[in-house]
Structure formats: C-alpha cells, structure tokens
PDB file of C-alpha atoms in Angstrom:
ATOM      1  CA  MET A  22     -11.004 -21.469  12.196  1.00 47.00           C
ATOM      2  CA  ARG A  23     -11.456 -18.652   9.699  1.00 61.00           C
ATOM      3  CA  ILE A  24      -7.420 -18.595   9.095  1.00 66.00           C
ATOM      4  CA  ASN A  25      -7.659 -22.422   8.190  1.00 71.00           C
ATOM      5  CA  ASN A  26     -10.242 -21.611   4.926  1.00 73.00           C
ATOM      6  CA  PHE A  27      -7.224 -18.650   4.388  1.00 73.00           C
ATOM      7  CA  PHE A  28      -4.582 -21.864   3.416  1.00 73.00           C
ATOM      8  CA  SER A  29      -7.611 -24.274   2.746  1.00 77.00           C
ATOM      9  CA  ALA A  30      -8.238 -21.312   0.107  1.00 75.00           C
ATOM     10  CA  LEU A  31      -4.414 -20.866  -0.996  1.00 77.00           C
ATOM     11  CA  LYS A  32      -3.946 -24.423  -1.964  1.00 78.00           C
ATOM     12  CA  LYS A  33      -7.086 -23.881  -4.548  1.00 81.00           C
ATOM     13  CA  ASP A  34      -5.774 -21.128  -5.532  1.00 82.00           C
ATOM     14  CA  LYS A  35      -2.114 -21.654  -7.335  1.00 85.00           C
ATOM     15  CA  LEU A  36      -2.344 -18.285  -8.382  1.00 90.00           C
ATOM     16  CA  ALA A  37      -2.352 -16.459  -5.020  1.00 88.00           C
ATOM     17  CA  LEU A  38      -0.252 -19.734  -3.349  1.00 90.00           C
ATOM     18  CA  LEU A  39       3.167 -17.858  -5.351  1.00 93.00           C
ATOM     19  CA  ALA A  40       1.694 -14.299  -5.172  1.00 92.00           C
ATOM     20  CA  LEU A  41       2.098 -15.096  -1.517  1.00 92.00           C
ATOM     21  CA  PHE A  42       5.607 -16.849  -2.090  1.00 94.00           C
ATOM     22  CA  TYR A  43       6.382 -13.665  -4.217  1.00 95.00           C
ATOM     23  CA  LEU A  44       5.686 -11.319  -1.581  1.00 95.00           C
ATOM     24  CA  LEU A  45       7.912 -13.911   0.916  1.00 95.00           C
ATOM     25  CA  PHE A  46      10.697 -13.099  -1.645  1.00 95.00           C
ATOM     26  CA  ALA A  47      10.633  -9.616  -2.313  1.00 94.00           C
ATOM     27  CA  VAL A  48       9.822  -8.547   1.616  1.00 94.00           C
ATOM     28  CA  PHE A  49      13.250 -10.658   2.041  1.00 96.00           C
ATOM     29  CA  ILE A  50      15.412  -9.587  -0.219  1.00 93.00           C
ATOM     30  CA  SER A  51      14.504  -5.651   0.788  1.00 91.00           C
ATOM     31  CA  ILE A  52      15.838  -7.077   4.787  1.00 92.00           C
ATOM     32  CA  VAL A  53      19.045  -8.267   3.903  1.00 93.00           C
ATOM     33  CA  VAL A  54      19.279  -6.595   0.714  1.00 90.00           C
ATOM     34  CA  GLN A  55      21.373  -4.127   2.626  1.00 89.00           C
ATOM     35  CA  TRP A  56      23.851  -7.239   3.740  1.00 91.00           C
ATOM     36  CA  ILE A  57      24.675  -7.339  -0.403  1.00 86.00           C
ATOM     37  CA  PRO A  58      28.458  -6.243  -0.426  1.00 86.00           C
ATOM     38  CA  ILE A  59      27.249  -3.462  -2.982  1.00 84.00           C
ATOM     39  CA  ASP A  60      27.377  -0.182  -3.021  1.00 82.00           C
ATOM     40  CA  PRO A  61      24.031   1.407  -4.756  1.00 83.00           C
ATOM     41  CA  ASP A  62      25.358   4.596  -4.865  1.00 78.00           C
ATOM     42  CA  GLN A  63      28.986   4.123  -6.345  1.00 82.00           C
ATOM     43  CA  LEU A  64      29.814   5.707  -8.943  1.00 82.00           C
ATOM     44  CA  ASP A  65      32.413   4.055 -12.212  1.00 80.00           C
ATOM     45  CA  VAL A  66      31.444   7.358 -15.140  1.00 81.00           C
ATOM     46  CA  ILE A  67      33.338   4.673 -17.026  1.00 81.00           C
ATOM     47  CA  HIS A  68      31.156   2.260 -17.364  1.00 77.00           C
ATOM     48  CA  ALA A  69      28.152   4.550 -17.507  1.00 77.00           C
ATOM     49  CA  LEU A  70      24.899   2.916 -18.812  1.00 78.00           C
ATOM     50  CA  ALA A  71      26.927  -0.289 -19.157  1.00 78.00           C
ATOM     51  CA  SER A  72      24.457  -3.603 -20.749  1.00 76.00           C
ATOM     52  CA  PRO A  73      23.647  -6.106 -18.558  1.00 78.00           C
ATOM     53  CA  SER A  74      26.874  -8.837 -18.000  1.00 78.00           C
ATOM     54  CA  PRO A  75      27.934 -11.227 -15.346  1.00 80.00           C
ATOM     55  CA  ALA A  76      29.478  -8.018 -13.118  1.00 75.00           C
ATOM     56  CA  HIS A  77      26.480  -6.272 -13.233  1.00 78.00           C
ATOM     57  CA  PHE A  78      22.945  -8.044 -14.595  1.00 76.00           C
ATOM     58  CA  PHE A  79      21.063  -5.517 -14.924  1.00 80.00           C
ATOM     59  CA  GLY A  80      23.856  -3.281 -16.661  1.00 82.00           C
ATOM     60  CA  THR A  81      24.489   0.004 -15.005  1.00 82.00           C
ATOM     61  CA  ASP A  82      23.097   3.443 -15.025  1.00 83.00           C
ATOM     62  CA  GLU A  83      24.072   6.167 -16.218  1.00 82.00           C
ATOM     63  CA  VAL A  84      26.290   6.996 -13.321  1.00 82.00           C
ATOM     64  CA  GLY A  85      27.606   3.771 -13.618  1.00 82.00           C
ATOM     65  CA  ARG A  86      25.736   2.401  -9.969  1.00 86.00           C
ATOM     66  CA  ASP A  87      24.813  -1.386 -11.028  1.00 86.00           C
ATOM     67  CA  TYR A  88      21.289  -1.303 -11.296  1.00 87.00           C
ATOM     68  CA  PHE A  89      20.761  -4.328 -10.507  1.00 88.00           C
ATOM     69  CA  ILE A  90      21.345  -3.730  -6.826  1.00 90.00           C
ATOM     70  CA  ARG A  91      19.629  -0.226  -7.050  1.00 90.00           C
ATOM     71  CA  VAL A  92      16.392  -2.134  -7.998  1.00 91.00           C
ATOM     72  CA  LEU A  93      17.045  -4.002  -4.710  1.00 92.00           C
ATOM     73  CA  TYR A  94      17.277  -1.562  -2.559  1.00 92.00           C
ATOM     74  CA  GLY A  95      14.247   1.100  -4.335  1.00 92.00           C
ATOM     75  CA  GLY A  96      12.279  -2.100  -3.895  1.00 92.00           C
ATOM     76  CA  ARG A  97      12.669  -2.008  -0.023  1.00 93.00           C
ATOM     77  CA  VAL A  98      11.580   2.061  -0.068  1.00 92.00           C
ATOM     78  CA  SER A  99       8.452   0.820  -2.043  1.00 93.00           C
ATOM     79  CA  LEU A 100       7.524  -1.183   0.193  1.00 95.00           C
ATOM     80  CA  LEU A 101       7.816   0.657   3.033  1.00 94.00           C
ATOM     81  CA  VAL A 102       6.598   3.314   1.705  1.00 93.00           C
ATOM     82  CA  GLY A 103       3.358   0.882   0.656  1.00 94.00           C
ATOM     83  CA  PHE A 104       3.264  -0.358   4.365  1.00 95.00           C
ATOM     84  CA  LEU A 105       3.228   3.031   6.515  1.00 95.00           C
ATOM     85  CA  SER A 106       1.374   4.544   4.122  1.00 94.00           C
ATOM     86  CA  MET A 107      -1.577   1.569   4.129  1.00 95.00           C
ATOM     87  CA  LEU A 108      -0.961   2.066   7.994  1.00 96.00           C
ATOM     88  CA  MET A 109      -1.496   5.597   8.616  1.00 95.00           C
ATOM     89  CA  SER A 110      -4.471   5.210   5.543  1.00 95.00           C
ATOM     90  CA  MET A 111      -6.038   2.380   8.027  1.00 95.00           C
ATOM     91  CA  SER A 112      -5.782   4.128  11.071  1.00 95.00           C
ATOM     92  CA  ILE A 113      -8.182   7.213  10.470  1.00 95.00           C
ATOM     93  CA  GLY A 114     -10.300   5.750   7.735  1.00 95.00           C
ATOM     94  CA  VAL A 115     -11.076   2.459  10.808  1.00 95.00           C
ATOM     95  CA  VAL A 116     -11.633   5.459  13.559  1.00 94.00           C
ATOM     96  CA  LEU A 117     -13.561   7.697  11.677  1.00 95.00           C
ATOM     97  CA  GLY A 118     -15.737   5.007  10.085  1.00 95.00           C
ATOM     98  CA  LEU A 119     -15.864   3.586  13.215  1.00 94.00           C
ATOM     99  CA  VAL A 120     -16.948   6.932  14.433  1.00 94.00           C
ATOM    100  CA  SER A 121     -19.456   7.886  12.455  1.00 94.00           C
ATOM    101  CA  GLY A 122     -21.676   4.416  11.686  1.00 93.00           C
ATOM    102  CA  TYR A 123     -21.867   3.843  14.927  1.00 92.00           C
ATOM    103  CA  PHE A 124     -22.575   7.443  16.045  1.00 92.00           C
ATOM    104  CA  GLY A 125     -24.310   8.691  13.098  1.00 88.00           C
ATOM    105  CA  GLY A 126     -26.754  11.686  13.035  1.00 89.00           C
ATOM    106  CA  PHE A 127     -24.610  14.834  13.309  1.00 92.00           C
ATOM    107  CA  VAL A 128     -21.496  13.229  13.612  1.00 92.00           C
ATOM    108  CA  ASP A 129     -21.816  10.688  10.816  1.00 93.00           C
ATOM    109  CA  ALA A 130     -23.334  14.257   8.359  1.00 94.00           C
ATOM    110  CA  ILE A 131     -20.362  16.454   9.240  1.00 95.00           C
ATOM    111  CA  LEU A 132     -17.189  13.522   8.959  1.00 94.00           C
ATOM    112  CA  MET A 133     -19.290  11.926   5.149  1.00 94.00           C
ATOM    113  CA  ARG A 134     -19.453  15.405   4.708  1.00 94.00           C
ATOM    114  CA  ILE A 135     -15.533  16.223   5.281  1.00 92.00           C
ATOM    115  CA  VAL A 136     -15.163  12.939   2.720  1.00 93.00           C
ATOM    116  CA  ASP A 137     -16.616  13.730   0.275  1.00 92.00           C
ATOM    117  CA  VAL A 138     -14.800  17.554  -0.097  1.00 90.00           C
ATOM    118  CA  ILE A 139     -11.878  16.187   0.477  1.00 87.00           C
ATOM    119  CA  SER A 140     -12.322  12.955  -2.218  1.00 87.00           C
ATOM    120  CA  SER A 141     -13.543  16.011  -4.853  1.00 86.00           C
ATOM    121  CA  ILE A 142     -10.661  17.751  -4.279  1.00 82.00           C
ATOM    122  CA  PRO A 143      -8.604  16.204  -7.455  1.00 80.00           C
ATOM    123  CA  TRP A 144      -5.447  14.465  -6.243  1.00 75.00           C
ATOM    124  CA  ILE A 145      -2.727  15.975  -7.982  1.00 74.00           C
ATOM    125  CA  ILE A 146      -3.491  19.628  -6.706  1.00 78.00           C
ATOM    126  CA  MET A 147      -3.696  17.812  -2.933  1.00 77.00           C
ATOM    127  CA  VAL A 148      -0.357  16.292  -3.893  1.00 73.00           C
ATOM    128  CA  MET A 149       1.062  20.111  -4.590  1.00 72.00           C
ATOM    129  CA  VAL A 150      -0.105  21.874  -1.975  1.00 77.00           C
ATOM    130  CA  ILE A 151       1.030  19.775   0.369  1.00 74.00           C
ATOM    131  CA  GLY A 152       4.350  19.094  -1.380  1.00 71.00           C
ATOM    132  CA  MET A 153       5.181  22.893  -1.163  1.00 75.00           C
ATOM    133  CA  ILE A 154       3.998  22.247   2.862  1.00 77.00           C
ATOM    134  CA  PHE A 155       5.975  19.769   4.007  1.00 72.00           C
ATOM    135  CA  GLY A 156       8.837  19.488   0.992  1.00 71.00           C
ATOM    136  CA  ARG A 157      10.195  16.401  -0.807  1.00 73.00           C
ATOM    137  CA  GLY A 158      11.187  13.169   0.697  1.00 77.00           C
ATOM    138  CA  PHE A 159      10.400   9.925   1.535  1.00 83.00           C
ATOM    139  CA  LEU A 160       8.650  10.852   5.052  1.00 85.00           C
ATOM    140  CA  SER A 161       6.487  13.530   3.300  1.00 84.00           C
ATOM    141  CA  LEU A 162       5.710  11.448   0.818  1.00 86.00           C
ATOM    142  CA  ILE A 163       4.252   8.019   3.251  1.00 89.00           C
ATOM    143  CA  PHE A 164       2.226  11.769   4.876  1.00 87.00           C
ATOM    144  CA  VAL A 165       1.028  12.619   1.177  1.00 85.00           C
ATOM    145  CA  ILE A 166      -0.410   9.715   0.689  1.00 88.00           C
ATOM    146  CA  GLY A 167      -1.715   8.712   3.983  1.00 90.00           C
ATOM    147  CA  LEU A 168      -3.684  11.316   4.066  1.00 85.00           C
ATOM    148  CA  LEU A 169      -4.546  10.821   0.244  1.00 84.00           C
ATOM    149  CA  SER A 170      -6.185   7.719   0.624  1.00 88.00           C
ATOM    150  CA  TRP A 171      -8.250   7.228   3.649  1.00 92.00           C
ATOM    151  CA  MET A 172     -11.616   8.101   2.467  1.00 93.00           C
ATOM    152  CA  GLU A 173     -12.522   5.048   1.007  1.00 92.00           C
ATOM    153  CA  ILE A 174     -11.906   2.959   3.834  1.00 94.00           C
ATOM    154  CA  ALA A 175     -13.784   5.214   6.186  1.00 95.00           C
ATOM    155  CA  ARG A 176     -17.087   4.667   4.254  1.00 94.00           C
ATOM    156  CA  LEU A 177     -16.329   0.689   3.595  1.00 94.00           C
ATOM    157  CA  ILE A 178     -16.050   0.785   7.500  1.00 94.00           C
ATOM    158  CA  ARG A 179     -19.099   3.047   7.348  1.00 94.00           C
ATOM    159  CA  SER A 180     -21.468   0.878   5.695  1.00 93.00           C
ATOM    160  CA  GLU A 181     -19.938  -2.127   7.248  1.00 92.00           C
ATOM    161  CA  VAL A 182     -20.781  -0.588  11.385  1.00 93.00           C
ATOM    162  CA  LEU A 183     -24.503   1.063  10.200  1.00 91.00           C
ATOM    163  CA  SER A 184     -25.135  -2.616   9.994  1.00 89.00           C
ATOM    164  CA  LEU A 185     -23.032  -4.336  13.089  1.00 89.00           C
ATOM    165  CA  LYS A 186     -24.383  -1.854  15.278  1.00 88.00           C
ATOM    166  CA  GLU A 187     -28.742  -2.824  14.888  1.00 85.00           C
ATOM    167  CA  ARG A 188     -27.384  -6.175  16.089  1.00 88.00           C
ATOM    168  CA  GLU A 189     -28.874  -7.917  19.108  1.00 87.00           C
ATOM    169  CA  TYR A 190     -25.033  -7.942  20.871  1.00 85.00           C
ATOM    170  CA  VAL A 191     -24.907  -4.145  20.237  1.00 86.00           C
ATOM    171  CA  GLN A 192     -27.736  -3.061  21.070  1.00 87.00           C
ATOM    172  CA  TYR A 193     -27.763  -5.152  24.246  1.00 86.00           C
ATOM    173  CA  ALA A 194     -24.325  -3.831  25.657  1.00 86.00           C
ATOM    174  CA  ARG A 195     -25.928  -0.339  24.875  1.00 86.00           C
ATOM    175  CA  PHE A 196     -28.872  -1.248  26.466  1.00 84.00           C
ATOM    176  CA  LEU A 197     -27.010  -2.304  30.009  1.00 85.00           C
ATOM    177  CA  GLY A 198     -24.581   1.405  29.837  1.00 86.00           C
ATOM    178  CA  ILE A 199     -22.062  -0.265  28.180  1.00 87.00           C
ATOM    179  CA  PRO A 200     -19.258   2.845  27.196  1.00 89.00           C
ATOM    180  CA  SER A 201     -19.473   3.566  23.899  1.00 87.00           C
ATOM    181  CA  GLY A 202     -15.983   3.390  23.050  1.00 86.00           C
ATOM    182  CA  LYS A 203     -15.124  -0.771  24.730  1.00 89.00           C
ATOM    183  CA  ILE A 204     -18.570  -1.093  22.609  1.00 89.00           C
ATOM    184  CA  LEU A 205     -16.620   0.107  19.371  1.00 89.00           C
ATOM    185  CA  PHE A 206     -13.361  -1.187  19.787  1.00 85.00           C
ATOM    186  CA  SER A 207     -14.561  -4.733  22.099  1.00 86.00           C
ATOM    187  CA  HIS A 208     -17.690  -5.527  20.406  1.00 86.00           C
ATOM    188  CA  ILE A 209     -17.891  -4.070  16.599  1.00 90.00           C
ATOM    189  CA  PHE A 210     -14.192  -3.924  15.835  1.00 89.00           C
ATOM    190  CA  PRO A 211     -13.429  -7.404  16.042  1.00 87.00           C
ATOM    191  CA  SER A 212     -16.193  -7.875  13.598  1.00 87.00           C
ATOM    192  CA  ILE A 213     -15.566  -5.654  10.883  1.00 89.00           C
ATOM    193  CA  LEU A 214     -11.461  -7.262  11.140  1.00 87.00           C
ATOM    194  CA  PRO A 215     -11.681  -9.789   7.997  1.00 84.00           C
ATOM    195  CA  THR A 216     -13.241  -6.320   6.388  1.00 88.00           C
ATOM    196  CA  THR A 217     -10.270  -4.441   7.380  1.00 91.00           C
ATOM    197  CA  ILE A 218      -7.220  -6.783   7.380  1.00 88.00           C
ATOM    198  CA  THR A 219      -8.654  -7.213   2.958  1.00 88.00           C
ATOM    199  CA  ALA A 220      -8.525  -3.336   2.691  1.00 92.00           C
ATOM    200  CA  SER A 221      -5.317  -2.836   4.235  1.00 94.00           C
ATOM    201  CA  THR A 222      -4.073  -5.917   1.241  1.00 93.00           C
ATOM    202  CA  ALA A 223      -5.730  -3.151  -1.244  1.00 92.00           C
ATOM    203  CA  ALA A 224      -4.539   0.108   0.454  1.00 94.00           C
ATOM    204  CA  ILE A 225      -0.712  -1.384  -0.082  1.00 94.00           C
ATOM    205  CA  ALA A 226      -0.633  -1.796  -3.565  1.00 93.00           C
ATOM    206  CA  SER A 227      -2.790   1.880  -3.890  1.00 92.00           C
ATOM    207  CA  SER A 228       0.257   3.331  -2.262  1.00 92.00           C
ATOM    208  CA  ILE A 229       2.650   1.827  -3.994  1.00 92.00           C
ATOM    209  CA  MET A 230       1.069   2.741  -7.525  1.00 91.00           C
ATOM    210  CA  VAL A 231       0.479   6.504  -6.092  1.00 88.00           C
ATOM    211  CA  GLU A 232       4.208   5.929  -5.368  1.00 88.00           C
ATOM    212  CA  SER A 233       4.995   5.253  -8.294  1.00 86.00           C
ATOM    213  CA  ALA A 234       3.200   7.740 -10.243  1.00 84.00           C
ATOM    214  CA  LEU A 235       4.681  10.767  -8.054  1.00 83.00           C
ATOM    215  CA  SER A 236       8.105   9.559  -8.734  1.00 81.00           C
ATOM    216  CA  PHE A 237       7.163   9.426 -12.174  1.00 78.00           C
ATOM    217  CA  LEU A 238       6.323  12.722 -12.326  1.00 76.00           C
ATOM    218  CA  GLY A 239       9.036  14.180 -10.464  1.00 76.00           C
ATOM    219  CA  ARG A 240       7.286  14.806  -6.808  1.00 77.00           C
ATOM    220  CA  GLY A 241       8.324  11.610  -5.526  1.00 77.00           C
ATOM    221  CA  ILE A 242      11.642  10.021  -4.204  1.00 78.00           C
ATOM    222  CA  SER A 243      14.338  12.630  -4.479  1.00 75.00           C
ATOM    223  CA  ALA A 244      18.176  11.619  -5.595  1.00 72.00           C
ATOM    224  CA  PRO A 245      20.274   9.733  -3.926  1.00 74.00           C
ATOM    225  CA  MET A 246      17.123   8.007  -2.431  1.00 81.00           C
ATOM    226  CA  SER A 247      15.319   5.249  -5.208  1.00 86.00           C
ATOM    227  CA  SER A 248      12.465   3.760  -5.226  1.00 90.00           C
ATOM    228  CA  TRP A 249      10.843   1.611  -7.955  1.00 90.00           C
ATOM    229  CA  GLY A 250       9.341   5.183  -9.895  1.00 88.00           C
ATOM    230  CA  SER A 251      12.068   7.055  -9.281  1.00 87.00           C
ATOM    231  CA  LEU A 252      13.720   4.699 -11.036  1.00 88.00           C
ATOM    232  CA  LEU A 253      11.128   4.559 -13.877  1.00 87.00           C
ATOM    233  CA  GLN A 254      10.815   8.293 -13.989  1.00 85.00           C
ATOM    234  CA  SER A 255      15.139   8.729 -14.449  1.00 84.00           C
ATOM    235  CA  SER A 256      15.181   5.583 -17.183  1.00 85.00           C
ATOM    236  CA  GLN A 257      13.004   7.004 -19.417  1.00 84.00           C
ATOM    237  CA  LYS A 258      15.567   8.915 -20.394  1.00 83.00           C
ATOM    238  CA  PHE A 259      17.619   6.423 -21.809  1.00 83.00           C
ATOM    239  CA  LEU A 260      14.758   4.172 -23.054  1.00 79.00           C
ATOM    240  CA  GLN A 261      16.218   4.058 -26.722  1.00 80.00           C
ATOM    241  CA  LYS A 262      20.221   2.666 -25.193  1.00 81.00           C
ATOM    242  CA  ALA A 263      19.456   1.609 -22.458  1.00 81.00           C
ATOM    243  CA  PRO A 264      15.631  -0.171 -22.166  1.00 83.00           C
ATOM    244  CA  TYR A 265      16.511  -2.047 -18.960  1.00 81.00           C
ATOM    245  CA  MET A 266      16.193   0.473 -16.762  1.00 86.00           C
ATOM    246  CA  ALA A 267      12.694   0.361 -17.076  1.00 86.00           C
ATOM    247  CA  VAL A 268      11.642  -3.615 -17.728  1.00 88.00           C
ATOM    248  CA  LEU A 269      13.356  -4.102 -14.166  1.00 89.00           C
ATOM    249  CA  PRO A 270      11.163  -1.771 -12.810  1.00 91.00           C
ATOM    250  CA  GLY A 271       8.816  -1.605 -13.925  1.00 91.00           C
ATOM    251  CA  ILE A 272       7.990  -5.420 -14.071  1.00 93.00           C
ATOM    252  CA  LEU A 273       8.617  -5.247 -10.275  1.00 94.00           C
ATOM    253  CA  ILE A 274       5.327  -2.997  -9.860  1.00 94.00           C
ATOM    254  CA  ILE A 275       3.090  -4.380 -11.716  1.00 94.00           C
ATOM    255  CA  LEU A 276       3.787  -8.179  -9.691  1.00 95.00           C
ATOM    256  CA  THR A 277       3.775  -6.268  -6.331  1.00 96.00           C
ATOM    257  CA  VAL A 278       0.513  -4.751  -7.053  1.00 95.00           C
ATOM    258  CA  PHE A 279      -0.576  -7.304  -8.379  1.00 95.00           C
ATOM    259  CA  SER A 280       0.084  -9.801  -5.419  1.00 94.00           C
ATOM    260  CA  PHE A 281      -1.202  -7.756  -2.971  1.00 95.00           C
ATOM    261  CA  ASN A 282      -4.328  -7.211  -4.870  1.00 93.00           C
ATOM    262  CA  LYS A 283      -4.515 -11.569  -6.267  1.00 92.00           C
ATOM    263  CA  LEU A 284      -3.752 -12.043  -2.028  1.00 91.00           C
ATOM    264  CA  GLY A 285      -6.917  -9.512  -0.374  1.00 88.00           C
ATOM    265  CA  GLU A 286      -9.275 -12.018  -2.993  1.00 87.00           C
ATOM    266  CA  VAL A 287      -8.027 -14.359  -0.708  1.00 87.00           C
ATOM    267  CA  LEU A 288      -8.230 -12.868   2.552  1.00 85.00           C
ATOM    268  CA  ARG A 289     -12.067 -12.023   1.571  1.00 81.00           C
ATOM    269  CA  LYS A 290     -13.255 -15.083   0.778  1.00 78.00           C
ATOM    270  CA  SER A 291     -11.678 -16.733   3.341  1.00 79.00           C
ATOM    271  CA  LEU A 292     -12.428 -14.163   5.980  1.00 72.00           C
ATOM    272  CA  ASP A 293     -15.733 -13.023   5.066  1.00 64.00           C
ATOM    273  CA  PRO A 294     -18.728 -15.094   6.158  1.00 53.00           C
ATOM    274  CA  ALA A 295     -20.623 -13.834   3.879  1.00 53.00           C
ATOM    275  CA  ALA A 296     -18.017 -14.765   0.765  1.00 50.00           C
ATOM    276  CA  LEU A 297     -17.651 -17.927   1.866  1.00 46.00           C
ATOM    277  CA  GLN A 298     -21.747 -18.730   1.707  1.00 49.00           C
ATOM    278  CA  GLY A 299     -21.581 -17.411  -1.905  1.00 47.00           C
ATOM    279  CA  ALA A 300     -18.711 -19.205  -2.794  1.00 46.00           C
TER     280      ALA A 300
END
C-alpha cells in the first residue's frame, strides 16, 4: 500500500520525520493558542520594546504587546492563509487541468492561452489591481493568492491527463459511452491523486511565502490581525533596538516552508509509482 510506502520513507528520512512533527506541532499550537491566558492585543506602552524576560519570552513589541503570543497567533493566520489559498488554487487548477487535458483541441487551446496570459502578468500588478477592487484583509488575501497560484497546477494536471487519457481503461470507458464527467472523476482523477497531494504541500508552502512577501510589502494582513509576514514588516523599523522581532517570525517562515517542501518530496517518492521505480 502507498500509505505504507510513505511511513517507510519517513523512517528512512529523519529530516522528513522531523518536518512532519514540526508541522503537526505548529498546527496543534495554532489550534490551542486561543486558550493561552494572554491577550495578544493588550497594550502596555510603559514596557514597549522590552527585552526577552521570564514575563515575556520574546520581549514586547513597539506598543508593549507580548511578542511571543503575537507570533503564535500570527502563525495561525499564516497557516490558515496557506491552507485556504491552497484549496482555492488546487480547486481551480485541478478542474481546469482535467478539462483541458481530457477534451484537448479547441478547449485545451483556449484554456492554455488563458493560463499563458495570466502567467505573463507581473504578480505585483495583479495584487495591486485585485487589492484595489476587494481591499485589504484576510479573505481578500486568500482570494488574491488563490487567483495567482493555480496556473502551474493546471499545467501539471493537464500533462498527467494527456498521458492517462490514452490508457486502455479510459479508451474502453469512452467506447462504452460512459459520460465524460464520470470518466474524469471516477477513472482519471484517482490516478492523478498522488500528484495532486504532492502539489498541495508545495502550494501551501508557496502560499505562505507569498503571504509573507505581500505582508512585508504592506499589501497583506492588516492590523490588528497579524501574520508572520506582517510581523516581519513591522519589525524592520526596530532592527537595531529589538532584533528579536525579526528573528522569530523569520525562522518560523523558513522552517514551515522547508517542512512542507520536504514532506512533499517524501510524498512524491512514496505515492508516485514512477518515483518508486527510480528510487
């Protein structure tokens, strides 16, 4: 079973195992952080930019809020943005990739030209335009990232479907007159599921990076809500006096993106038969 292959691969790759434990711990903390009896928005300007201490593990920010708890809440936002953006981009990319690859011809040409046109537009321009239309905020950020990151997924799924639709079982299903929708989702989609799962981990990592970049540029999460990217953005004004404000969210972004990519690598090797044969 492929799930057994995955756990066997994890046992052999200690770094991937650590990545999995880190991600599980990060998700767990994001869930339980709301029950920690510290208000992330409580101001204490008298102790603004206080150094790390037993009372404040990573000091306080420019208005005296506990920085460690804000980083934990920021992690919840960053992970949620990454996950929801992935769902949106994967939904668009997988559906369009399936349709484009299966029907081919005029449908394929039109959809791929749309992909090419959108991919050719600098993402910062699209961010500015979409931001002006929908404004800044949590939901609009997810919408922006989802709209900007489905094109490569569509290309990837299309290439898989182009190969799969020539298989004998698909040809036989078409010969029997089985509806195209049923063939796509009952016969072809299960075959591309390993690719879809692997692409999902990469999409989450990419979404977290994009969210961090947009927040750093001032186009992402807006106050009072915080994310790792927005915390990095606000910390740049205090690098000399409070360098810890940049260190913690920066390290967590790197660790999280690396962990998702590492997990995706192991998933690809354990779920993809071609990768298994080449191993």
